[in-house]
Amino acid sequence: MSFIMYSYLRRTSSHHIFYKTLLLKVCRLYNVFGSGSSHGIYAQFMEQSTLANSGRAVGLLRGAGTRMALWFYALHRALRLKKPLVATVSQHKFQDIQHTDRAGLAVSDIQDPGFWNQIYLLTRAVFPCLKALRFCDKSEPSM
């Protein structure tokens, strides 16, 4: 996890474990399904993503250490790709692939409805602020 995001979470210690755990799970999703490090899993996920997005392959995003907002975009993209992720882990040919322990944890995260609910609540709370920040952070004056 990035230093910037970690320092932000550390300041908000009452919800620190919730956010840190959620971001680590989304990072694990990217590492297993989005990065291509496991080619068989990645190929099956991209096939499902293409089917779900009208022939356009949409992949997961990786959070970056330099931009805190990118973590929230990664959460939003994971939420957008929930159906292709669930379809991928439900396939019979996916279950035939040998998985690492990390892949097994990612599969259990995908199958956990509480995980998706947490992502939904967090993105719903944060995105109005991100839109306002993007509006004010333009090179030309916004007013």
PDB file of C-alpha atoms in Angstrom:
ATOM      1  CA  MET A   1       0.000   0.000   0.000  1.00  0.00           C
ATOM      2  CA  SER A   2       1.279   3.472  -0.742  1.00  0.00           C
ATOM      3  CA  PHE A   3       2.848   5.627   1.946  1.00  0.00           C
ATOM      4  CA  ILE A   4       0.451   8.508   1.265  1.00  0.00           C
ATOM      5  CA  MET A   5      -2.616   6.308   1.621  1.00  0.00           C
ATOM      6  CA  TYR A   6      -1.171   4.633   4.707  1.00  0.00           C
ATOM      7  CA  SER A   7      -0.448   7.966   6.403  1.00  0.00           C
ATOM      8  CA  TYR A   8      -3.971   9.144   5.602  1.00  0.00           C
ATOM      9  CA  LEU A   9      -5.469   6.006   7.092  1.00  0.00           C
ATOM     10  CA  ARG A  10      -3.256   6.280  10.137  1.00  0.00           C
ATOM     11  CA  ARG A  11      -4.654   9.748  10.910  1.00  0.00           C
ATOM     12  CA  THR A  12      -8.189   8.366  10.837  1.00  0.00           C
ATOM     13  CA  SER A  13      -7.419   5.599  13.289  1.00  0.00           C
ATOM     14  CA  SER A  14     -11.029   4.773  14.204  1.00  0.00           C
ATOM     15  CA  HIS A  15     -11.637   3.390  10.704  1.00  0.00           C
ATOM     16  CA  HIS A  16      -8.035   2.478   9.962  1.00  0.00           C
ATOM     17  CA  ILE A  17      -8.445  -1.296   9.961  1.00  0.00           C
ATOM     18  CA  PHE A  18     -11.601  -1.152   7.826  1.00  0.00           C
ATOM     19  CA  TYR A  19      -9.985   0.943   5.077  1.00  0.00           C
ATOM     20  CA  LYS A  20      -6.639  -0.812   5.186  1.00  0.00           C
ATOM     21  CA  THR A  21      -8.280  -4.222   4.916  1.00  0.00           C
ATOM     22  CA  LEU A  22     -10.538  -3.082   2.089  1.00  0.00           C
ATOM     23  CA  LEU A  23      -7.665  -1.562   0.112  1.00  0.00           C
ATOM     24  CA  LEU A  24      -5.517  -4.643   0.619  1.00  0.00           C
ATOM     25  CA  LYS A  25      -8.344  -6.822  -0.705  1.00  0.00           C
ATOM     26  CA  VAL A  26      -8.767  -4.628  -3.793  1.00  0.00           C
ATOM     27  CA  CYS A  27      -5.007  -4.711  -4.302  1.00  0.00           C
ATOM     28  CA  ARG A  28      -5.141  -8.504  -4.078  1.00  0.00           C
ATOM     29  CA  LEU A  29      -7.942  -8.561  -6.664  1.00  0.00           C
ATOM     30  CA  TYR A  30      -5.750  -6.574  -9.045  1.00  0.00           C
ATOM     31  CA  ASN A  31      -2.711  -8.781  -8.416  1.00  0.00           C
ATOM     32  CA  VAL A  32      -4.656 -11.981  -9.101  1.00  0.00           C
ATOM     33  CA  PHE A  33      -7.140 -10.962 -11.803  1.00  0.00           C
ATOM     34  CA  GLY A  34      -5.870  -7.735 -13.313  1.00  0.00           C
ATOM     35  CA  SER A  35      -2.105  -7.760 -13.561  1.00  0.00           C
ATOM     36  CA  GLY A  36      -1.666 -10.778 -15.822  1.00  0.00           C
ATOM     37  CA  SER A  37       0.755 -12.432 -13.390  1.00  0.00           C
ATOM     38  CA  SER A  38      -1.378 -15.570 -13.579  1.00  0.00           C
ATOM     39  CA  HIS A  39      -2.114 -15.804 -17.277  1.00  0.00           C
ATOM     40  CA  GLY A  40      -4.913 -18.394 -17.099  1.00  0.00           C
ATOM     41  CA  ILE A  41      -6.892 -16.439 -14.504  1.00  0.00           C
ATOM     42  CA  TYR A  42      -6.291 -13.138 -16.293  1.00  0.00           C
ATOM     43  CA  ALA A  43      -7.365 -14.559 -19.672  1.00  0.00           C
ATOM     44  CA  GLN A  44     -10.604 -15.942 -18.253  1.00  0.00           C
ATOM     45  CA  PHE A  45     -11.373 -12.696 -16.438  1.00  0.00           C
ATOM     46  CA  MET A  46     -10.739 -10.573 -19.537  1.00  0.00           C
ATOM     47  CA  GLU A  47     -12.992 -12.882 -21.544  1.00  0.00           C
ATOM     48  CA  GLN A  48     -15.818 -12.337 -19.038  1.00  0.00           C
ATOM     49  CA  SER A  49     -15.088  -8.612 -18.908  1.00  0.00           C
ATOM     50  CA  THR A  50     -15.348  -8.371 -22.694  1.00  0.00           C
ATOM     51  CA  LEU A  51     -18.679 -10.188 -22.673  1.00  0.00           C
ATOM     52  CA  ALA A  52     -20.064  -7.953 -19.917  1.00  0.00           C
ATOM     53  CA  ASN A  53     -18.950  -4.680 -21.524  1.00  0.00           C
ATOM     54  CA  SER A  54     -20.324  -5.042 -25.058  1.00  0.00           C
ATOM     55  CA  GLY A  55     -17.130  -6.391 -26.594  1.00  0.00           C
ATOM     56  CA  ARG A  56     -14.792  -3.934 -24.854  1.00  0.00           C
ATOM     57  CA  ALA A  57     -12.176  -5.379 -22.509  1.00  0.00           C
ATOM     58  CA  VAL A  58     -12.181  -3.416 -19.250  1.00  0.00           C
ATOM     59  CA  GLY A  59      -9.578  -4.360 -16.675  1.00  0.00           C
ATOM     60  CA  LEU A  60      -9.037  -3.633 -13.015  1.00  0.00           C
ATOM     61  CA  LEU A  61      -7.069  -0.574 -11.912  1.00  0.00           C
ATOM     62  CA  ARG A  62      -4.087  -0.566  -9.582  1.00  0.00           C
ATOM     63  CA  GLY A  63      -3.928   2.030  -6.828  1.00  0.00           C
ATOM     64  CA  ALA A  64      -0.897   4.307  -6.966  1.00  0.00           C
ATOM     65  CA  GLY A  65       1.217   5.743  -4.211  1.00  0.00           C
ATOM     66  CA  THR A  66       1.307   9.215  -5.679  1.00  0.00           C
ATOM     67  CA  ARG A  67      -2.415   9.786  -6.129  1.00  0.00           C
ATOM     68  CA  MET A  68      -4.783   8.973  -3.289  1.00  0.00           C
ATOM     69  CA  ALA A  69      -7.827   9.397  -5.544  1.00  0.00           C
ATOM     70  CA  LEU A  70      -6.638   6.529  -7.730  1.00  0.00           C
ATOM     71  CA  TRP A  71      -7.384   4.096  -4.884  1.00  0.00           C
ATOM     72  CA  PHE A  72     -11.001   5.200  -4.983  1.00  0.00           C
ATOM     73  CA  TYR A  73     -11.083   4.852  -8.757  1.00  0.00           C
ATOM     74  CA  ALA A  74      -9.689   1.330  -8.312  1.00  0.00           C
ATOM     75  CA  LEU A  75     -12.496   0.597  -5.834  1.00  0.00           C
ATOM     76  CA  HIS A  76     -15.062   1.953  -8.270  1.00  0.00           C
ATOM     77  CA  ARG A  77     -13.672  -0.095 -11.165  1.00  0.00           C
ATOM     78  CA  ALA A  78     -13.716  -3.259  -9.033  1.00  0.00           C
ATOM     79  CA  LEU A  79     -17.352  -2.564  -8.183  1.00  0.00           C
ATOM     80  CA  ARG A  80     -18.118  -1.997 -11.861  1.00  0.00           C
ATOM     81  CA  LEU A  81     -16.520  -5.350 -12.713  1.00  0.00           C
ATOM     82  CA  LYS A  82     -18.276  -7.328  -9.982  1.00  0.00           C
ATOM     83  CA  LYS A  83     -20.385  -9.381 -12.417  1.00  0.00           C
ATOM     84  CA  PRO A  84     -17.435 -10.424 -14.625  1.00  0.00           C
ATOM     85  CA  LEU A  85     -15.409 -11.331 -11.519  1.00  0.00           C
ATOM     86  CA  VAL A  86     -18.247 -13.456 -10.117  1.00  0.00           C
ATOM     87  CA  ALA A  87     -18.766 -15.074 -13.527  1.00  0.00           C
ATOM     88  CA  THR A  88     -15.046 -15.848 -13.775  1.00  0.00           C
ATOM     89  CA  VAL A  89     -14.819 -17.620 -10.419  1.00  0.00           C
ATOM     90  CA  SER A  90     -18.070 -19.503 -11.115  1.00  0.00           C
ATOM     91  CA  GLN A  91     -16.799 -21.109 -14.333  1.00  0.00           C
ATOM     92  CA  HIS A  92     -15.922 -24.767 -14.317  1.00  0.00           C
ATOM     93  CA  LYS A  93     -12.695 -24.151 -16.230  1.00  0.00           C
ATOM     94  CA  PHE A  94     -11.617 -21.597 -13.603  1.00  0.00           C
ATOM     95  CA  GLN A  95     -11.874 -24.241 -10.921  1.00  0.00           C
ATOM     96  CA  ASP A  96      -9.609 -26.521 -12.970  1.00  0.00           C
ATOM     97  CA  ILE A  97      -6.750 -23.993 -12.818  1.00  0.00           C
ATOM     98  CA  GLN A  98      -4.311 -24.439  -9.979  1.00  0.00           C
ATOM     99  CA  HIS A  99      -4.574 -21.490  -7.584  1.00  0.00           C
ATOM    100  CA  THR A 100      -2.123 -19.936  -5.182  1.00  0.00           C
ATOM    101  CA  ASP A 101      -3.181 -19.075  -1.648  1.00  0.00           C
ATOM    102  CA  ARG A 102      -3.510 -15.445  -2.702  1.00  0.00           C
ATOM    103  CA  ALA A 103      -5.864 -16.416  -5.526  1.00  0.00           C
ATOM    104  CA  GLY A 104      -7.953 -18.441  -3.098  1.00  0.00           C
ATOM    105  CA  LEU A 105      -8.272 -15.426  -0.817  1.00  0.00           C
ATOM    106  CA  ALA A 106      -9.253 -13.241  -3.774  1.00  0.00           C
ATOM    107  CA  VAL A 107     -11.943 -15.752  -4.761  1.00  0.00           C
ATOM    108  CA  SER A 108     -13.337 -15.732  -1.221  1.00  0.00           C
ATOM    109  CA  ASP A 109     -13.380 -11.917  -1.314  1.00  0.00           C
ATOM    110  CA  ILE A 110     -15.328 -11.966  -4.577  1.00  0.00           C
ATOM    111  CA  GLN A 111     -17.871 -14.373  -3.131  1.00  0.00           C
ATOM    112  CA  ASP A 112     -18.328 -12.275   0.040  1.00  0.00           C
ATOM    113  CA  PRO A 113     -21.349  -9.929  -0.286  1.00  0.00           C
ATOM    114  CA  GLY A 114     -20.064  -7.820   2.623  1.00  0.00           C
ATOM    115  CA  PHE A 115     -16.926  -6.962   0.636  1.00  0.00           C
ATOM    116  CA  TRP A 116     -18.976  -5.535  -2.221  1.00  0.00           C
ATOM    117  CA  ASN A 117     -21.233  -3.662   0.185  1.00  0.00           C
ATOM    118  CA  GLN A 118     -18.204  -2.028   1.832  1.00  0.00           C
ATOM    119  CA  ILE A 119     -16.848  -0.919  -1.533  1.00  0.00           C
ATOM    120  CA  TYR A 120     -20.244   0.473  -2.511  1.00  0.00           C
ATOM    121  CA  LEU A 121     -20.628   2.466   0.704  1.00  0.00           C
ATOM    122  CA  LEU A 122     -17.116   3.889   0.548  1.00  0.00           C
ATOM    123  CA  THR A 123     -17.296   4.930  -3.101  1.00  0.00           C
ATOM    124  CA  ARG A 124     -20.726   6.430  -2.589  1.00  0.00           C
ATOM    125  CA  ALA A 125     -19.392   8.551   0.272  1.00  0.00           C
ATOM    126  CA  VAL A 126     -16.158   9.663  -1.429  1.00  0.00           C
ATOM    127  CA  PHE A 127     -17.039  10.346  -5.059  1.00  0.00           C
ATOM    128  CA  PRO A 128     -18.870  13.675  -4.557  1.00  0.00           C
ATOM    129  CA  CYS A 129     -15.738  15.004  -2.841  1.00  0.00           C
ATOM    130  CA  LEU A 130     -13.521  13.721  -5.653  1.00  0.00           C
ATOM    131  CA  LYS A 131     -15.723  15.397  -8.250  1.00  0.00           C
ATOM    132  CA  ALA A 132     -15.484  18.702  -6.381  1.00  0.00           C
ATOM    133  CA  LEU A 133     -11.715  18.310  -6.088  1.00  0.00           C
ATOM    134  CA  ARG A 134     -11.359  17.636  -9.825  1.00  0.00           C
ATOM    135  CA  PHE A 135     -13.572  20.625 -10.599  1.00  0.00           C
ATOM    136  CA  CYS A 136     -11.438  22.956  -8.470  1.00  0.00           C
ATOM    137  CA  ASP A 137      -8.085  21.490  -9.524  1.00  0.00           C
ATOM    138  CA  LYS A 138      -8.187  22.561 -13.170  1.00  0.00           C
ATOM    139  CA  SER A 139      -5.520  24.671 -14.818  1.00  0.00           C
ATOM    140  CA  GLU A 140      -8.010  27.393 -15.675  1.00  0.00           C
ATOM    141  CA  PRO A 141     -10.138  29.151 -13.057  1.00  0.00           C
ATOM    142  CA  SER A 142     -13.348  27.315 -12.287  1.00  0.00           C
ATOM    143  CA  MET A 143     -15.389  30.402 -11.459  1.00  0.00           C
TER     144      MET A 143
END
